[in-house]
Coordinates of C-alpha atoms in Angstrom, one line a residue:
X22 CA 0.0 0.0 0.0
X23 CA 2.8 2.5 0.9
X24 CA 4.5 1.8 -2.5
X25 CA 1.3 2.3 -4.1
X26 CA 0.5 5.6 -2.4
X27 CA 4.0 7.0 -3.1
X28 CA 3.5 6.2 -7.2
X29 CA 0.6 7.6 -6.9
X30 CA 1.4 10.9 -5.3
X31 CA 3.9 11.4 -7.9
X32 CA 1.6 11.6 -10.6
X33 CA -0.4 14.4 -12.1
X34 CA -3.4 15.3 -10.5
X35 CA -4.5 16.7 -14.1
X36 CA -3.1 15.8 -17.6
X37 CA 0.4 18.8 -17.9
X38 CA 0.1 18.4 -21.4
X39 CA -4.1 19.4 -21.2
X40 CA -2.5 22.1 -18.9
X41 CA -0.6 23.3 -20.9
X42 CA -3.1 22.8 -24.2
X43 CA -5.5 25.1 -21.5
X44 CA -2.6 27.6 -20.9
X45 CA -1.9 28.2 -25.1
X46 CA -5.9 29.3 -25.2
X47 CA -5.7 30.8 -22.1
X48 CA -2.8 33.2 -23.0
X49 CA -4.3 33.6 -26.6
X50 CA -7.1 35.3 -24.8
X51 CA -4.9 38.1 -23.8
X52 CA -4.8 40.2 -27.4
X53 CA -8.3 40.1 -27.9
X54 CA -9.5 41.5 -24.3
X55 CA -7.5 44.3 -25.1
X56 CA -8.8 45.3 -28.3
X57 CA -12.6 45.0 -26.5
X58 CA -11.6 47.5 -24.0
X59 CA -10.0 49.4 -26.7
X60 CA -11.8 53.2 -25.3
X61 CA -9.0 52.6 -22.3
X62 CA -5.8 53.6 -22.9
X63 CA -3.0 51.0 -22.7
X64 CA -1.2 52.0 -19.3
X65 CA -4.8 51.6 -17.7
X66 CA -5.7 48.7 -19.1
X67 CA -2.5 47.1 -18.6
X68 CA -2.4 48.7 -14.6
X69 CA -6.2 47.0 -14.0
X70 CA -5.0 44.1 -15.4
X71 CA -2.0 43.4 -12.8
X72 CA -3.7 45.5 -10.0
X73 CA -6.6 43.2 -10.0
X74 CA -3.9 39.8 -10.0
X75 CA -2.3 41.7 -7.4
X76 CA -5.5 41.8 -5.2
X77 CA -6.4 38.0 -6.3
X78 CA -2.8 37.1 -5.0
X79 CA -2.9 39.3 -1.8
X80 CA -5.0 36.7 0.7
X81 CA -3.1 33.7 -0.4
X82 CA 0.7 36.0 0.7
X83 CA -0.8 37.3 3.8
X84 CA -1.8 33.4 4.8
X85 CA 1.2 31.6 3.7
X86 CA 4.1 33.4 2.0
X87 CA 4.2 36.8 4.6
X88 CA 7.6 35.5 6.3
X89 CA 9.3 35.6 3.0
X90 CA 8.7 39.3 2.4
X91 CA 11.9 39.5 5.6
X92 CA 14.5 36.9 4.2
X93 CA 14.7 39.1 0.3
X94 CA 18.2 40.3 0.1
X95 CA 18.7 43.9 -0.9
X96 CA 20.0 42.3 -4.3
X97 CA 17.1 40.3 -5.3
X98 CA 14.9 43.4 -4.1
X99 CA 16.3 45.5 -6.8
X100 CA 16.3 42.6 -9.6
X101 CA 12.5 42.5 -9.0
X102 CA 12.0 46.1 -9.0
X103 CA 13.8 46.6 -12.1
X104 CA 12.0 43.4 -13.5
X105 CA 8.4 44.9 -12.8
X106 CA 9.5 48.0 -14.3
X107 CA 10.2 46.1 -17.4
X108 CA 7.1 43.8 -17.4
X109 CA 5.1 47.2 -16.8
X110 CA 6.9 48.8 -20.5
X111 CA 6.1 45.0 -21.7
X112 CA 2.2 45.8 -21.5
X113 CA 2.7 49.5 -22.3
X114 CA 4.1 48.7 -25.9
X115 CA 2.8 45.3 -26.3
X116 CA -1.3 46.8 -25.9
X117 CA -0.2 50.1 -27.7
X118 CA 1.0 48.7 -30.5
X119 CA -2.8 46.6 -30.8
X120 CA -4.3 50.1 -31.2
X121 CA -2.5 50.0 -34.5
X122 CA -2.2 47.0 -36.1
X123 CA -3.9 43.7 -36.1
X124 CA -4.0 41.0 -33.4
X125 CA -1.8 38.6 -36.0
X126 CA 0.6 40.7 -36.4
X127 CA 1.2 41.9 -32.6
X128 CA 1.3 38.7 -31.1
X129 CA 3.1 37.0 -33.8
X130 CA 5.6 39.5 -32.9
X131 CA 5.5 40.0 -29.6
X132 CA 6.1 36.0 -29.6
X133 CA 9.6 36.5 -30.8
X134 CA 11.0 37.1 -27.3
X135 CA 12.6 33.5 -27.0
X136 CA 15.0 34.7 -30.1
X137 CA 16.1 38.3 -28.2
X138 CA 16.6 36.4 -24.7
X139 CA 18.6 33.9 -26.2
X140 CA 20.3 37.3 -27.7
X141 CA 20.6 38.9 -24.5
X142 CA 22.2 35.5 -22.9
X143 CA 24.7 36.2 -25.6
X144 CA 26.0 39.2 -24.7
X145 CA 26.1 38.9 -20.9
X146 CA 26.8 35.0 -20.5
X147 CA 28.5 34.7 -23.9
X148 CA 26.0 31.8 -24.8
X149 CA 27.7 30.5 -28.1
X150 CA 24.9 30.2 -30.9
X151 CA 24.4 26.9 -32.9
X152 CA 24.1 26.7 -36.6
X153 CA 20.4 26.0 -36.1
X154 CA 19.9 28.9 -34.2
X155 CA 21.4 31.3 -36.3
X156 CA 19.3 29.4 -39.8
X157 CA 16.2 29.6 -37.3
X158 CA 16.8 33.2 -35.9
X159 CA 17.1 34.4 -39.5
X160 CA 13.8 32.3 -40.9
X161 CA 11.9 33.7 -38.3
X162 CA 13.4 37.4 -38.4
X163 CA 12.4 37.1 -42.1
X164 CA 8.8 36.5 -41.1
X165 CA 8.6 39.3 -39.7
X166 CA 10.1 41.1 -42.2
X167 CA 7.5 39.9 -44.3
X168 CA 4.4 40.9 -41.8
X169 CA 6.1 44.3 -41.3
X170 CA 6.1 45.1 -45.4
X171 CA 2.9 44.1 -45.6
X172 CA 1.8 46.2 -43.1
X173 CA 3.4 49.1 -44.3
X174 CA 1.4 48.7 -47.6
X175 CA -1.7 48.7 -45.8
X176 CA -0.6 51.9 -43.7
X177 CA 1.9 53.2 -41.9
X178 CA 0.6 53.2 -38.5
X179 CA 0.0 49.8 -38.8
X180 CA 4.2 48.8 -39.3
X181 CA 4.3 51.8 -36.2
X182 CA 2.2 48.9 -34.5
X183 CA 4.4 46.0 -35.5
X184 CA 8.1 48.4 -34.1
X185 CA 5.9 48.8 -30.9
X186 CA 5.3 44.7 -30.9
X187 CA 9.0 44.0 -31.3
X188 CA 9.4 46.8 -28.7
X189 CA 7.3 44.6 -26.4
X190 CA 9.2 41.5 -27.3
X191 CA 12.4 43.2 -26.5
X192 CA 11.0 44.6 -22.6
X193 CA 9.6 40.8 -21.5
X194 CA 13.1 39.6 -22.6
X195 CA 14.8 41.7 -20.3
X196 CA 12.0 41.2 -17.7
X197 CA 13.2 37.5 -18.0
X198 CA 16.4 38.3 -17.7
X199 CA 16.4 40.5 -14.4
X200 CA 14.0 37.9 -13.1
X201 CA 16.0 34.8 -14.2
X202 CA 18.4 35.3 -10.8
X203 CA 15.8 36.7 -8.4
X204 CA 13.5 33.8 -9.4
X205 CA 16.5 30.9 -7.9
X206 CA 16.1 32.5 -4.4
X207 CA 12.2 33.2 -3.9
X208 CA 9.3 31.0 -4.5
X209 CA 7.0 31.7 -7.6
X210 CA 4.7 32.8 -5.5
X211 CA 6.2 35.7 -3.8
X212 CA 8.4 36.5 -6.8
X213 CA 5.2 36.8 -8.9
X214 CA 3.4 39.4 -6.5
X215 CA 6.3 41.1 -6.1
X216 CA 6.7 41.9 -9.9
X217 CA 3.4 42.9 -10.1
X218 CA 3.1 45.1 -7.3
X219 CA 5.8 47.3 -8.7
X220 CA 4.6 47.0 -12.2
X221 CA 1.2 47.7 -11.1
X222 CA 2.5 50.6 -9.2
X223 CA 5.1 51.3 -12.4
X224 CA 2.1 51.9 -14.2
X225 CA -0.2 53.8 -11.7
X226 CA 2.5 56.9 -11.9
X227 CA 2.7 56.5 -15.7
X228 CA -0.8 57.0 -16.0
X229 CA -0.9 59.4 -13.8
X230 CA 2.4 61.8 -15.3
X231 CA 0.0 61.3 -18.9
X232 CA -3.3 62.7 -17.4
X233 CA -5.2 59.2 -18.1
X234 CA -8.5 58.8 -16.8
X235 CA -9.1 55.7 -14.4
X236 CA -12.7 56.0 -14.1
X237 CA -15.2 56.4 -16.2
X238 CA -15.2 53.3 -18.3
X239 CA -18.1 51.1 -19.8
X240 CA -19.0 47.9 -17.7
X241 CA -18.0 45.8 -20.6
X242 CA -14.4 47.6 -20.1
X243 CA -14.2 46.6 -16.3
X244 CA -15.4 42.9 -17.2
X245 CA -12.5 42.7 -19.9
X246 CA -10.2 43.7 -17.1
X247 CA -10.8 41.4 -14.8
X248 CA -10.7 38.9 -17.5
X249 CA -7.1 40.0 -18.5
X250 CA -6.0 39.5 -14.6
X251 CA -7.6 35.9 -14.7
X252 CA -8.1 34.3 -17.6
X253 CA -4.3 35.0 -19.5
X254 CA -2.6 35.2 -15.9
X255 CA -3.6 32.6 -13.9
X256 CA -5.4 29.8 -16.1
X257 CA -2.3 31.1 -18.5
X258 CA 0.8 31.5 -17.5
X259 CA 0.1 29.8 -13.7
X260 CA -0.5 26.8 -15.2
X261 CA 2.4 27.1 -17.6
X262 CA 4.5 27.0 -14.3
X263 CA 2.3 24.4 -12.4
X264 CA 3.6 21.8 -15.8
X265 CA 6.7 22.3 -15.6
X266 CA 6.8 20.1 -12.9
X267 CA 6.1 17.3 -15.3
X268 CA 7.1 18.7 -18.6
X269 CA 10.5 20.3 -20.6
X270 CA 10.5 24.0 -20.2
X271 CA 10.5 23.6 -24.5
X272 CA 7.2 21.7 -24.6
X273 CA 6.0 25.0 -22.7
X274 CA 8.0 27.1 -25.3
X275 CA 6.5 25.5 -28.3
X276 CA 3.0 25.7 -26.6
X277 CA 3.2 29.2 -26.0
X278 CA 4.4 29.6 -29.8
X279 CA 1.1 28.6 -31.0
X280 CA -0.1 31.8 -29.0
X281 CA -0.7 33.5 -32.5
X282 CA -2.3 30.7 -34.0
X283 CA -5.3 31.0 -31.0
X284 CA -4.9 34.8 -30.9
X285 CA -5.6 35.1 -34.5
X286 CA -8.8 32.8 -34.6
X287 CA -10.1 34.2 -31.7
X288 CA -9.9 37.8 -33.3
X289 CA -11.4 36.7 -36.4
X290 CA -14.6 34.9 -34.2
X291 CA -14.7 37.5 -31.9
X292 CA -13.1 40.8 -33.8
X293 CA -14.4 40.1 -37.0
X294 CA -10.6 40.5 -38.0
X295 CA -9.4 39.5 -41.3
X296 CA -6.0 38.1 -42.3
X297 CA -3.6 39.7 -45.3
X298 CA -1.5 36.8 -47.1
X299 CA 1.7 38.9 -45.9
X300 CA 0.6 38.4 -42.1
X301 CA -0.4 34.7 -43.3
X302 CA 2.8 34.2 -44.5
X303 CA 4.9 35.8 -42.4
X304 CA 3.4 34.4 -39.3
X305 CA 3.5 30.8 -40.7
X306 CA 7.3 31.4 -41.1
X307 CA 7.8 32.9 -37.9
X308 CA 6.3 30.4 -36.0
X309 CA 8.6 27.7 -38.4
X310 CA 11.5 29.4 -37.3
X311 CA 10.8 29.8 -33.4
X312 CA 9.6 26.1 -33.6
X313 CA 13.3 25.3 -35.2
X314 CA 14.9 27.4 -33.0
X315 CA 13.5 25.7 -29.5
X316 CA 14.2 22.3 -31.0
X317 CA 18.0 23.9 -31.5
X318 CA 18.4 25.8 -28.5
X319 CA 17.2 22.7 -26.8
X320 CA 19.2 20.0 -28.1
X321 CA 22.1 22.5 -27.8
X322 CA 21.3 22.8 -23.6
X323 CA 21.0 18.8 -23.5
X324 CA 24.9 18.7 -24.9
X325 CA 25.8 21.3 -22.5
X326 CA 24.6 19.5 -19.9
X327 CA 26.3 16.1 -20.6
X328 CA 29.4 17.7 -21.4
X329 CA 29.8 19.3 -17.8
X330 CA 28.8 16.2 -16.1
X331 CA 31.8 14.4 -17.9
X332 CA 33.9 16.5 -16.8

């Protein structure tokens, strides 16, 4: 009985590939609330969005995760400001650039970020790139290239909206990045409020230097929201984190690269958006080439790996 018990407590409680399958449509969610609340400006939507996770979150650290808040070191303090900071420009530039151009395009760009972190690791770890890499960087760079031109025929304030997406792309990276070390000394948990507490407070002064209004909206604004602090956050990325206790942090990463695919069906059921061939093509290559380049970037970390342990 004890043997069975202690096979059976390490498995699942719920399918982590059905997780994660929940998490891709969960997250794919996130483009399309924003365009329904699209009277708000960006920094509010983006401040209600984390202020309301924040207040989910809050009963849950005053009950079990309070005595953490005293053991942060002064070091992992300022890696989580500067990472909320970060997240906060993330949703600034990620939601602007939706005012602008299409939900295809912004979140098959905004989905780039794996290709700039593994740029940033580059330049401050001197991570050496593998052939696939570089092939797959390029493939999906060209992708975008091709979404971008096609944009810019349509309009220029729609190729304004896809600079703003890469913008986007470019501030979660280095929210990764400044989290990546605080993250290895506090729980997800605590990390997670953390980050947005000061992004939620980030935001609050940016909206308040611009003059935005924080009142005022319609009811179907509010319920959008609260549906961005839920829906993408929690039955999103929390359950993204909850499967990686079962499954490869690059099953996650290829999940959350079919973001676009859910985002862009979504806004045609929902939004009544259509798709160009350029953003058709475009996104199918970018998607190719992030696929190829998890698959390289993968393997290549296995190698690593081995390689130390040999030694």
């Amino acid at each position: 009985m004890n043997l069975q018990r202690m096979f059976m407590m390490r498995l699942p409680p719920f399918n982590p590939y059905a997780a994660v399958a929940i998490g891709v449509i969960a997250v794919s969610t996130s483009a399309v609330f924003v365009k329904l609340a699209n009277s708000a400006p960006a920094g509010i939507i983006a401040n209600y969005r984390l202020l309301f996770a924040v207040l989910i979150m809050l009963p849950i650290i005053l009950l079990k995760y309070r005595h953490e808040f005293r053991l942060i070191s002064k070091k992992n303090w300022l890696l989580s400001i500067f990472a909320g900071v970060f997240l906060a420009l993330h949703f600034i530039l990620w939601f602007e650039s939706l005012n602008y151009t299409s939900v295809a395009s912004s979140v098959v760009l905004v989905t780039m970020q794996p290709i700039f972190a593994f740029i940033g690791t580059y330049f401050l770890f001197q991570e050496r790139f593998s052939y696939g890499a570089i092939i797959s960087m390029i493939i999906a760079l060209f992708g975008s290239f091709i979404i971008g031109w096609g944009d810019f025929q349509i309009g220029g304030m729609a190729l304004f909206g896809d600079i703003l997406a890469l913008l986007g792309a470019i501030a979660v990276t280095v929210y990764f990045l400044f989290g990546q070390s605080a993250r290895q000394h506090l729980s997800l948990i605590t990390y997670t409020f953390i980050v947005y507490a000061i992004s939620s407070i980030t935001l609050l002064l940016y909206n308040i230097a611009l003059g935005n209004q924080f009142f005022g909206y319609p009811q179907s604004h509010w319920w959008a929201f609260i549906a961005l602090a839920i829906i993408p956050t929690f039955f999103g990325h929390s359950l993204f984190n909850w499967a990686l206790k079962w499954v490869s942090t690059s099953t996650i990463s290829m999940g959350i690269v079919l973001e676009p695919i859910g985002a862009t069906l979504l806004a045609y059921l929902i939004l009544n958006e259509t798709i160009t061939w350029s953003q058709f093509l475009g996104g199918t290559i970018v998607i190719v080439g992030l696929f190829l380049f998890i698959v390289s970037t993968s393997r290549k970390t296995k190698v690593t790996i081995s390689k130390r342990r040999n030694q």
